[in-house]
XYZ file of C-alpha atoms in Angstrom:
723
model
C 64.916 -10.919 9.899
C 65.008 -11.206 13.659
C 63.093 -13.639 15.811
C 61.634 -12.811 19.172
C 63.124 -14.344 22.300
C 60.297 -13.302 24.567
C 59.407 -15.838 27.226
C 55.706 -15.020 27.137
C 53.470 -14.081 24.292
C 50.232 -12.200 24.584
C 47.385 -10.656 22.619
C 46.467 -7.108 23.494
C 43.383 -5.220 22.380
C 43.599 -1.475 21.938
C 40.243 0.262 21.964
C 39.958 3.054 19.406
C 39.565 6.559 20.674
C 35.965 7.575 20.929
C 35.360 10.484 18.611
C 32.241 12.520 18.815
C 30.384 12.046 15.580
C 28.259 14.711 14.083
C 24.590 14.024 13.950
C 23.339 13.154 10.478
C 20.621 15.755 10.865
C 23.171 18.470 11.522
C 25.078 17.438 8.409
C 21.874 17.760 6.401
C 21.408 21.349 7.550
C 24.837 22.534 6.440
C 25.084 25.239 3.818
C 26.644 24.862 0.366
C 30.158 25.318 1.773
C 29.691 22.567 4.354
C 29.479 25.024 7.256
C 26.907 25.040 10.042
C 25.841 28.680 10.324
C 23.752 30.250 13.042
C 20.647 30.269 10.833
C 21.074 26.634 9.776
C 21.556 25.524 13.375
C 18.459 27.478 14.405
C 16.524 25.871 11.566
C 17.647 22.446 12.746
C 16.664 23.151 16.355
C 13.277 24.550 15.294
C 12.676 21.492 13.142
C 13.518 19.151 16.016
C 11.170 20.981 18.371
C 8.245 21.050 15.934
C 8.781 17.447 14.871
C 8.759 16.215 18.459
C 5.641 18.243 19.259
C 3.975 16.831 16.158
C 4.785 13.255 17.174
C 3.690 13.767 20.784
C 0.385 15.350 19.741
C -0.322 12.538 17.266
C 0.290 9.899 19.952
C -1.949 11.783 22.371
C -4.746 11.838 19.775
C -4.273 8.104 19.194
C -4.535 7.335 22.916
C -7.513 9.654 23.358
C -9.425 8.057 20.485
C -8.868 4.558 21.917
C -9.434 5.529 25.564
C -13.097 4.529 25.575
C -12.536 1.059 24.141
C -9.612 0.538 26.532
C -11.844 1.364 29.499
C -14.450 -1.133 28.308
C -11.807 -3.823 27.889
C -10.421 -3.146 31.369
C -13.916 -3.518 32.838
C -14.447 -6.714 30.874
C -11.123 -8.310 31.783
C -11.613 -7.354 35.416
C -15.130 -8.756 35.584
C -14.178 -11.852 33.592
C -12.573 -13.437 36.647
C -15.076 -12.226 39.220
C -13.795 -8.712 39.973
C -16.459 -6.365 41.295
C -17.869 -4.340 38.414
C -20.729 -1.849 38.362
C -21.424 -2.118 34.625
C -20.937 -5.818 33.925
C -22.870 -8.848 35.010
C -20.733 -11.389 36.812
C -18.974 -13.566 34.301
C -19.185 -16.509 36.663
C -22.934 -16.568 35.920
C -22.545 -16.118 32.156
C -19.914 -18.723 31.308
C -19.675 -22.441 31.741
C -16.874 -23.994 33.723
C -14.698 -24.799 30.700
C -15.307 -21.572 28.756
C -12.506 -19.030 28.461
C -13.407 -15.338 28.779
C -12.312 -13.889 25.440
C -12.145 -10.341 24.112
C -12.387 -10.132 20.320
C -10.426 -6.931 19.722
C -11.099 -5.682 16.163
C -8.185 -3.359 15.406
C -8.693 -2.671 11.683
C -6.515 -3.229 8.634
C -4.016 -0.494 9.520
C -1.428 -3.035 10.671
C 1.318 -0.417 10.998
C -0.600 1.205 13.882
C -1.207 -2.007 15.821
C 2.122 -1.823 17.646
C 1.087 1.394 19.400
C -2.414 0.067 20.126
C -1.278 -3.168 21.762
C 1.557 -1.472 23.606
C -0.861 1.039 25.132
C -3.351 -1.727 25.932
C -0.659 -3.770 27.689
C 0.397 -0.789 29.791
C -3.201 -0.016 30.786
C -3.884 -3.646 31.712
C -0.690 -3.886 33.731
C -1.643 -0.742 35.640
C -5.302 -1.577 36.244
C -5.944 -5.319 35.987
C -3.014 -7.697 36.359
C 0.769 -7.859 36.087
C 0.563 -11.255 34.326
C 0.295 -10.394 30.614
C 1.655 -12.344 27.639
C 1.681 -10.955 24.094
C 2.086 -13.555 21.320
C 2.872 -12.836 17.688
C 2.441 -15.317 14.804
C 6.169 -15.420 14.021
C 6.860 -16.653 17.563
C 4.233 -19.417 17.478
C 4.874 -21.576 14.457
C 4.170 -24.575 16.680
C 2.325 -25.312 19.903
C 5.575 -26.034 21.721
C 6.973 -22.593 20.868
C 3.724 -20.907 21.938
C 3.659 -22.553 25.375
C 7.380 -21.896 25.763
C 6.811 -18.188 25.032
C 3.966 -18.013 27.565
C 6.049 -19.601 30.320
C 9.127 -17.550 29.520
C 7.212 -14.263 29.654
C 5.337 -15.020 32.881
C 8.309 -16.516 34.729
C 10.575 -13.752 33.516
C 13.205 -16.223 32.330
C 14.183 -17.958 29.135
C 12.615 -21.415 29.023
C 14.470 -24.204 27.214
C 12.983 -27.630 26.586
C 14.304 -30.784 28.279
C 15.613 -33.271 25.759
C 16.245 -36.013 28.329
C 15.818 -36.411 32.047
C 19.441 -37.306 32.747
C 20.706 -34.000 31.490
C 18.151 -32.248 33.645
C 19.218 -34.105 36.768
C 22.848 -33.195 36.263
C 22.021 -29.509 36.520
C 20.927 -29.687 40.138
C 21.095 -26.282 41.706
C 23.493 -25.024 39.057
C 20.774 -23.611 36.794
C 21.709 -20.488 34.845
C 20.077 -17.319 36.020
C 18.751 -16.541 32.522
C 17.301 -19.948 31.572
C 15.396 -22.849 33.108
C 15.355 -26.283 31.562
C 11.765 -27.259 32.299
C 9.111 -28.986 30.274
C 6.957 -26.226 28.714
C 3.481 -27.205 29.854
C 0.516 -25.683 31.618
C 1.183 -27.918 34.613
C 4.385 -25.968 35.237
C 2.350 -22.781 34.832
C -0.113 -24.020 37.484
C 2.732 -24.760 39.887
C 4.204 -21.307 39.304
C 0.864 -19.550 39.780
C 0.036 -21.442 42.990
C 3.431 -20.450 44.442
C 2.824 -16.722 43.955
C 2.446 -14.635 47.139
C -0.983 -13.191 47.888
C -1.064 -9.614 46.522
C -2.519 -6.755 48.497
C -5.760 -5.178 47.420
C -4.068 -2.136 45.850
C -1.094 -3.880 44.259
C -1.217 -1.464 41.377
C 0.587 1.263 43.343
C -2.469 3.404 43.783
C -3.386 3.500 40.080
C -6.642 1.610 40.565
C -7.837 -0.055 43.756
C -9.487 -3.388 43.193
C -11.503 -5.677 45.381
C -13.136 -9.072 45.380
C -11.585 -12.068 43.722
C -9.030 -10.001 41.788
C -7.293 -9.076 45.057
C -6.355 -12.735 45.535
C -6.385 -14.121 41.979
C -5.160 -11.656 39.351
C -5.954 -13.106 35.920
C -3.434 -14.226 33.309
C -4.091 -12.291 30.099
C -2.840 -13.854 26.851
C -2.909 -11.437 23.899
C -2.844 -13.043 20.440
C -1.921 -10.322 17.967
C -2.815 -10.624 14.274
C -5.049 -13.623 14.752
C -5.427 -14.222 11.000
C -1.701 -14.998 10.685
C -1.618 -17.705 13.361
C -1.468 -21.328 12.150
C -5.029 -22.641 12.659
C -3.825 -25.904 14.172
C -1.680 -24.142 16.777
C -4.518 -21.789 17.650
C -7.014 -24.597 18.084
C -4.716 -26.739 20.253
C -3.812 -23.755 22.442
C -7.479 -22.934 23.078
C -8.284 -26.567 23.890
C -5.453 -26.733 26.413
C -6.471 -23.428 28.015
C -10.043 -24.688 28.421
C -8.752 -27.731 30.319
C -6.895 -25.520 32.809
C -9.376 -22.658 33.091
C -10.678 -24.037 36.410
C -7.162 -23.938 37.904
C -5.783 -20.846 36.131
C -7.671 -17.540 35.715
C -6.947 -17.377 31.981
C -8.318 -14.606 29.762
C -7.712 -14.303 26.005
C -7.483 -11.139 23.912
C -7.699 -11.899 20.191
C -6.426 -9.123 17.927
C -8.467 -9.282 14.703
C -7.547 -7.054 11.775
C -10.339 -7.852 9.321
C -13.653 -9.001 10.783
C -14.944 -11.077 13.721
C -15.965 -13.666 11.139
C -12.270 -14.562 10.882
C -12.590 -16.173 14.328
C -15.209 -18.609 13.045
C -13.243 -19.194 9.863
C -10.127 -20.248 11.781
C -11.850 -22.209 14.542
C -14.333 -25.068 14.148
C -17.467 -25.075 16.267
C -15.983 -27.552 18.741
C -13.247 -25.016 19.541
C -15.159 -21.726 19.243
C -17.755 -23.110 21.685
C -15.011 -23.105 24.336
C -14.831 -19.309 24.184
C -17.138 -16.796 25.853
C -16.554 -13.885 23.461
C -17.158 -10.175 23.909
C -16.478 -7.895 20.948
C -14.519 -4.621 21.125
C -13.556 -2.399 18.211
C -11.205 0.526 17.824
C -12.427 3.642 15.985
C -12.098 3.459 12.176
C -8.822 4.641 10.704
C -10.592 7.429 8.797
C -11.949 8.895 12.040
C -8.492 8.678 13.576
C -7.064 10.511 10.555
C -9.693 13.252 10.839
C -8.916 13.745 14.535
C -5.194 13.812 13.811
C -5.642 16.435 11.094
C -7.830 18.519 13.423
C -5.069 18.596 16.030
C -2.037 18.926 13.726
C -2.966 20.837 10.548
C -6.403 22.400 11.056
C -5.178 24.643 13.825
C -2.933 27.663 14.227
C -1.003 25.887 16.986
C 1.479 24.336 14.531
C 2.826 26.856 12.050
C 4.030 24.257 9.573
C 1.438 23.571 6.858
C 1.091 21.698 3.571
C -0.354 23.085 0.383
C -3.234 21.339 -1.375
C -1.246 19.016 -3.639
C 1.185 17.877 -0.934
C -1.682 17.157 1.467
C -3.528 15.222 -1.234
C -0.434 13.033 -1.729
C -0.334 12.065 1.955
C -4.094 11.502 2.141
C -3.971 9.448 -1.081
C -1.250 7.196 0.350
C -3.358 6.750 3.481
C -6.614 5.952 1.678
C -5.250 3.743 -1.106
C -2.288 1.963 0.510
C -2.145 1.295 4.254
C -4.763 3.251 6.286
C -1.935 3.946 8.728
C -2.096 7.195 10.681
C 1.378 6.439 12.006
C 2.773 6.432 8.464
C 0.798 9.594 7.709
C 2.502 11.370 10.615
C 5.878 10.084 9.446
C 5.166 11.504 5.989
C 4.245 14.793 7.612
C 7.534 14.766 9.525
C 9.421 14.012 6.305
C 7.733 16.969 4.586
C 8.690 19.137 7.557
C 12.331 18.017 7.311
C 12.400 18.793 3.579
C 10.844 22.201 4.201
C 13.356 23.211 6.854
C 16.258 21.869 4.794
C 15.359 23.402 1.432
C 13.651 26.665 2.444
C 15.888 29.276 4.167
C 12.822 31.257 5.263
C 11.660 28.294 7.360
C 13.827 29.714 10.140
C 10.929 32.132 10.724
C 8.461 29.260 11.253
C 8.230 29.649 15.022
C 5.685 30.832 17.625
C 4.931 34.581 17.746
C 6.282 34.820 21.294
C 9.876 34.256 20.143
C 9.512 35.495 16.576
C 9.971 39.247 17.027
C 13.417 38.998 18.630
C 14.591 36.636 15.918
C 13.298 38.858 13.095
C 15.272 41.749 14.526
C 18.474 39.662 14.365
C 18.136 38.551 10.726
C 21.383 38.545 8.785
C 21.969 40.058 5.321
C 21.605 36.644 3.624
C 18.156 36.028 5.090
C 17.087 39.578 4.289
C 18.013 38.923 0.678
C 16.144 35.590 0.799
C 13.049 37.452 1.972
C 13.346 39.882 -0.957
C 13.622 36.956 -3.394
C 10.437 35.262 -2.150
C 7.762 35.408 -4.904
C 4.984 36.488 -2.539
C 7.115 39.286 -1.090
C 8.030 40.501 -4.578
C 4.326 40.774 -5.401
C 3.865 42.709 -2.173
C 6.688 45.118 -3.103
C 5.243 45.687 -6.570
C 1.998 46.887 -4.992
C 3.723 49.524 -2.817
C 4.603 53.091 -3.634
C 7.929 53.851 -5.308
C 9.485 55.393 -2.188
C 8.437 52.427 -0.052
C 9.775 49.998 -2.665
C 13.212 51.587 -2.448
C 13.277 51.273 1.327
C 12.143 47.641 1.231
C 14.871 46.762 -1.278
C 17.719 48.702 0.324
C 17.035 49.277 4.025
C 17.387 46.067 6.064
C 16.013 47.588 9.275
C 12.861 48.792 7.540
C 12.589 45.352 5.904
C 12.731 43.636 9.315
C 9.941 45.813 10.668
C 7.838 45.021 7.614
C 8.551 41.289 7.911
C 7.396 41.315 11.526
C 4.131 43.022 10.529
C 3.570 40.603 7.630
C 4.231 37.518 9.772
C 1.825 38.836 12.413
C -0.769 39.186 9.641
C -0.022 35.603 8.558
C -0.663 34.293 12.077
C -3.883 36.311 12.268
C -4.904 34.941 8.860
C -4.422 31.355 10.069
C -6.497 31.931 13.199
C -9.417 33.403 11.239
C -9.014 30.918 8.403
C -9.501 27.800 10.524
C -12.370 29.283 12.518
C -14.208 30.204 9.326
C -13.353 26.816 7.794
C -15.098 25.015 10.637
C -18.000 27.455 10.424
C -18.529 26.732 6.712
C -18.183 23.009 7.374
C -20.944 23.292 9.966
C -23.291 24.619 7.272
C -22.412 22.187 4.477
C -21.401 18.790 5.912
C -24.999 17.517 6.232
C -26.309 18.751 2.887
C -27.645 16.108 0.470
C -24.891 14.839 -1.792
C -22.204 16.607 0.276
C -21.188 19.124 -2.440
C -18.241 20.393 -0.329
C -17.381 17.051 1.253
C -18.506 15.185 4.311
C -15.240 15.556 6.236
C -13.621 18.857 7.131
C -10.371 17.676 5.521
C -12.149 17.468 2.156
C -13.295 21.067 2.486
C -9.791 22.066 3.613
C -8.183 20.526 0.512
C -10.624 22.301 -1.809
C -9.995 25.639 -0.071
C -6.213 25.206 -0.373
C -6.294 24.539 -4.103
C -8.450 27.449 -5.359
C -11.013 30.028 -4.163
C -13.834 27.885 -2.842
C -16.549 30.361 -3.832
C -15.646 29.825 -7.490
C -16.215 26.067 -7.350
C -19.304 24.281 -8.569
C -19.731 22.543 -5.223
C -19.992 25.866 -3.404
C -22.734 27.057 -5.782
C -24.639 23.809 -5.217
C -24.239 24.148 -1.444
C -25.584 27.729 -1.437
C -28.525 26.651 -3.593
C -29.390 23.903 -1.092
C -28.973 26.257 1.867
C -31.577 28.602 0.364
C -34.161 25.833 0.768
C -33.567 25.195 4.482
C -36.412 25.296 6.974
C -36.374 27.742 9.870
C -35.452 25.266 12.633
C -32.630 23.781 10.543
C -31.206 27.217 9.756
C -31.374 28.217 13.434
C -29.393 25.139 14.478
C -26.720 25.804 11.831
C -26.434 29.471 12.787
C -26.041 28.593 16.465
C -23.250 26.126 15.662
C -21.503 28.632 13.390
C -21.705 31.387 16.029
C -20.235 28.976 18.580
C -17.335 28.190 16.232
C -16.550 31.838 15.475
C -16.820 32.840 19.136
C -13.643 30.862 19.891
C -11.599 34.040 19.204
C -12.964 36.604 21.685
C -9.938 38.900 21.274
C -10.504 39.448 17.544
C -12.830 42.486 17.178
C -13.323 41.904 13.453
C -14.591 38.363 13.961
C -16.713 39.442 16.888
C -18.413 41.981 14.620
C -19.348 39.150 12.255
C -20.593 37.108 15.214
C -22.774 40.016 16.321
C -24.327 40.261 12.859
C -25.095 36.537 12.802
C -26.574 36.725 16.297
C -28.843 39.531 15.126
C -30.152 37.346 12.306
C -30.576 34.463 14.744
C -32.611 36.607 17.129
C -34.793 37.697 14.238
C -35.441 34.063 13.320
C -36.379 33.227 16.910
C -38.725 36.222 16.990
C -40.754 34.889 14.069
C -43.861 32.812 14.621
C -43.911 29.059 14.636
C -43.224 27.343 11.285
C -46.830 26.123 11.017
C -48.369 29.503 11.772
C -50.295 31.119 8.946
C -48.503 34.012 7.212
C -49.783 37.570 7.415
C -52.410 38.235 4.765
C -51.362 41.826 4.249
C -47.740 40.831 3.608
C -48.816 38.138 1.172
C -51.351 40.302 -0.702
C -50.589 40.727 -4.349
C -51.376 43.808 -6.393
C -54.189 43.482 -8.812
C -53.066 42.675 -12.282
C -54.915 42.904 -15.502
C -55.936 39.647 -17.043
C -55.258 39.827 -20.739
C -58.187 39.187 -23.004
C -57.462 36.125 -25.036
C -58.820 36.262 -28.506
C -58.689 33.622 -31.103
C -55.277 31.998 -30.826
C -53.492 28.715 -31.293
C -52.127 26.355 -28.642
C -48.533 27.660 -28.878
C -49.597 31.280 -28.357
C -51.753 30.255 -25.383
C -48.861 28.449 -23.726
C -46.568 31.443 -24.211
C -49.138 33.835 -22.688
C -49.661 31.629 -19.628
C -45.897 31.371 -19.006
C -45.587 35.174 -19.160
C -48.394 35.536 -16.664
C -46.744 33.041 -14.294
C -43.385 34.837 -14.517
C -45.009 38.208 -13.831
C -46.781 36.702 -10.828
C -43.483 35.431 -9.377
C -41.849 38.842 -9.816
C -44.676 40.640 -8.058
C -44.800 38.168 -5.147
C -43.392 39.567 -1.887
C -40.838 37.598 0.158
C -41.867 36.378 3.581
C -39.974 37.652 6.662
C -38.275 34.266 7.030
C -37.038 34.366 3.431
C -35.631 37.842 4.004
C -33.731 36.727 7.110
C -32.519 33.553 5.420
C -31.171 35.532 2.492
C -29.487 37.962 4.874
C -27.835 35.101 6.821
C -26.521 33.410 3.686
C -25.249 36.717 2.312
C -23.329 37.247 5.571
C -21.914 33.740 5.300
C -20.882 34.328 1.699
C -19.124 37.584 2.621
C -17.245 35.888 5.482
C -16.145 33.041 3.208
C -14.808 35.410 0.551
C -13.006 37.468 3.193
C -11.425 34.810 5.422
C -11.146 31.654 3.272
C -8.778 32.992 0.649
C -6.134 30.453 -0.521
C -2.845 30.695 1.426
C -0.810 31.206 -1.762
C -2.220 34.716 -1.879
C -0.763 35.607 1.526
C 2.559 37.417 1.719
C 5.462 35.274 3.032
C 3.396 32.101 2.960
C 6.653 30.353 1.981
C 7.662 30.510 5.654
C 5.041 27.954 6.717
C 3.840 26.077 3.617
C 5.552 23.084 2.009
C 4.598 22.728 -1.660
C 6.985 20.149 -3.167
C 4.501 17.336 -3.768
C 6.776 15.585 -6.294
C 9.383 14.968 -3.581
C 6.738 13.358 -1.378
C 5.633 11.107 -4.231
C 9.210 10.111 -4.998
C 10.122 9.166 -1.432
C 6.834 7.973 0.073
C 4.934 6.475 -2.858
C 7.550 4.137 -4.267
C 7.247 2.457 -7.696
C 9.285 -0.758 -7.434
C 8.495 -1.929 -10.966
C 9.761 1.319 -12.487
C 12.904 1.173 -10.338
C 13.609 -2.428 -11.405
C 13.150 -1.602 -15.073
C 15.415 1.431 -14.741
C 18.121 -0.696 -13.110
C 17.916 -3.416 -15.778
C 17.794 -0.974 -18.679
C 20.467 1.410 -17.444
C 22.693 -0.280 -14.810
C 25.069 2.705 -14.869
C 22.387 4.744 -13.074
C 22.920 2.650 -9.927
C 26.412 1.126 -10.296
C 28.137 4.310 -11.555
C 30.644 2.264 -13.585
C 31.885 4.116 -16.691
C 32.287 0.803 -18.554
C 28.498 0.323 -18.382
C 27.722 3.461 -20.360
C 26.093 2.676 -23.677
C 23.997 4.438 -26.267
C 20.256 3.968 -26.258
C 19.249 0.674 -27.850
C 22.710 -0.901 -27.692
C 23.818 -3.734 -25.393
C 27.300 -3.795 -23.896
C 28.974 -7.043 -22.912
C 30.251 -5.389 -19.729
C 26.744 -5.191 -18.263
C 25.554 -7.785 -15.718
C 24.098 -10.973 -17.172
C 20.638 -10.123 -15.884
C 20.657 -6.766 -17.727
C 21.793 -8.410 -20.959
C 19.091 -11.080 -20.773
C 16.456 -8.444 -19.962
C 17.365 -6.228 -22.933
C 17.386 -9.234 -25.273
C 13.967 -10.357 -24.081
C 12.575 -6.891 -24.926
C 13.320 -7.607 -28.579
C 11.171 -10.764 -28.552
C 7.474 -11.249 -28.914
C 4.892 -13.033 -26.817
C 6.753 -16.384 -26.882
C 10.544 -16.503 -26.500
C 12.565 -19.401 -27.890
C 15.113 -20.329 -25.211
C 17.736 -21.584 -27.701
C 17.564 -18.417 -29.821
C 17.719 -16.368 -26.638
C 20.793 -18.287 -25.522
C 22.471 -17.789 -28.927
C 21.885 -14.022 -28.727
C 23.144 -13.981 -25.127
C 26.370 -15.727 -26.142
C 26.829 -13.415 -29.136
C 26.652 -10.347 -26.901
C 29.117 -11.756 -24.381
C 31.629 -12.747 -27.085
C 31.337 -9.457 -28.983
C 34.762 -7.964 -29.754
C 36.657 -11.189 -28.965
C 38.766 -12.966 -31.612
C 38.209 -16.616 -30.885
C 37.283 -19.797 -32.658
C 33.976 -19.964 -30.827
C 32.914 -16.690 -32.449
C 33.110 -18.345 -35.871
C 31.007 -21.299 -34.725
C 28.055 -19.790 -32.849
C 26.253 -23.120 -32.633
C 28.820 -24.314 -30.093
C 27.577 -23.216 -26.671
C 30.099 -22.543 -23.958
C 29.139 -24.364 -20.745
C 29.985 -21.436 -18.497
C 27.894 -19.060 -20.633
C 25.097 -21.623 -20.580
C 25.096 -21.669 -16.778
C 25.139 -17.867 -16.588
C 22.208 -17.720 -18.991
C 20.157 -20.181 -16.917
C 20.766 -18.125 -13.802
C 19.759 -14.887 -15.569
C 16.536 -16.441 -16.874
C 15.713 -17.758 -13.391
C 16.175 -14.284 -11.946
C 13.906 -12.796 -14.628
C 11.294 -15.397 -13.748
C 11.622 -14.490 -10.056
C 11.139 -10.800 -10.916
C 8.008 -11.606 -12.902
C 9.126 -10.878 -16.469
C 8.859 -14.405 -17.906
C 7.190 -17.678 -16.973
C 7.309 -21.279 -18.228
C 4.572 -22.345 -20.621
C 3.096 -25.688 -21.629
C 2.279 -24.511 -25.145
C 5.889 -25.049 -26.207
C 8.353 -26.815 -23.962
C 11.392 -24.957 -25.351
C 9.776 -21.528 -24.976
C 8.933 -19.132 -22.164
C 6.061 -16.673 -22.114
C 6.725 -12.975 -21.751
C 4.665 -11.280 -19.023
C 5.258 -7.554 -19.635
C 4.899 -5.023 -22.411
C 2.273 -6.856 -24.393
C 3.221 -10.393 -23.352
C 0.687 -13.213 -22.979
């Protein structure tokens, strides 16, 4: 062993070589051999493009839906401190000197979407109203001191630390760190900072929005309190009281983000505090309306080729309606379904716009040609062809590519007509009593995806109600339907249907007014013989009168309006049967439609209780330890203590004796061991006792058992028939 004789010693750090790591998404799109082929790379790139377009379009819909309420809030916050406003009365006349202008911003229970809402609101306010904006969250304001410290730190642009003593503050002198100031967090310091600000020019917003009046010299300080219900009431009350004391020296404005109802403001604040606020209410559109708009832009259009079948769409809508009301999570679920589709389905490589589709179809490889032949819808298509054409489709790749291009063009044309006709049918049925086909277009869309809509009971009820419409109502519906179908002027087939509907509409307009008396000649009935009634009983008389009434109805002529109404509804019925066929009947629908609803349920609609019970019953499923394998119903002593205690408690009834449970626990742990303790089971090992107590505590934390006062040495079982 040699010792070093070096004069100096040092520590040297060698940075590892930076290796370019493969993206996880690219790894996911490898084939079975772990290779990234041309088709898999193209699938990955197509998925990335569509996913980004989907996300961008969803965000644009979100901003567009909230644009109106944002404009109202900007006008309010501008006029709150005396800015010239055409639509608002001057707030200086409406509020007392100590009242704080406050915007009660009702955002809804979809908490997952609030981040985007408040981020967009902050950007709009910074562009149009003031650069002085503070956003407070409940987790940052557990006390008043932390809240004021956060306000100062955000406005001053530095980290504010509290002074513990004056001597330490004096020692700093001019040697203050650039990132932190040791000042007393108070509104007096905020007043000093605000008074030292330079006078801004009238268009300090870089041309975004020119302002005038008091705002040009005194831009307000906007304090946004997000998730108001989660703030400690005492902190909220003290903060409002302090703001009211400084409102004459600081142009303070509050924005209160309320998730539930404006009544929460009065529940959190007593009258002495709420009277210090001059409140104006603003509310975002309901989450259901936002979902409908998102579906209109993402799925109910031929712009995006990726689609969901009925069951998969119902899973995402069910999660939205029964769990979180979050459109953001809905879009994430849609992106997850898209990723699964492009990963699992080789034909998804053809899910691209028609402009670039033809060149790609011509370059299909032998593997993709074989995948096309194996598609169930294409096999049905081949079975319906002639024998000579079947041979060419199954053997000639070039002829197959030409056929695929024609079929995909038909699929795009089907989507364009499908969604136009869907909106046309929705125009007729969404205002019917009882809404037999749904009130929202997404409800009609789900029913059309699952089965032929004309075979449903709701469609029969809708047609029955439509046959009782008045003339003016039918004219309005026909005009709306013609407007919907006219959105495709380059489709001659649809334009022919539009022409037929316009002809019926012109005939309805040509009729007389609804209150005008009908033509006597058209309503004249042929003379009918009145049967001579002889001596008869009451039953025979009733039967004869019913026959006479039925014969009268058969001989009655239809009015011109009834003829036109029947013609219009027959045209509508023919269009529905022609253009609203379920997508599963279209050839190569596998290219665009994702149908694995079970995968969506497994990954997006988690069942934590089932997962916990699986882990406790079969720990090998998660730990992958061969020693944990056991036959069903048996308990191995190699399992974790929690699993052993859980399996033993399944063998007990409503009340579990702790001592008997401990004895069984020790017996399992000592199984297979030759020791003296095994012969004397009443002797409890202290280490086993401690392990048992910990296992029972964990079961109590998981909600399987609970203490009970009925018997002090027992616990009550909470699952599987427990008390």
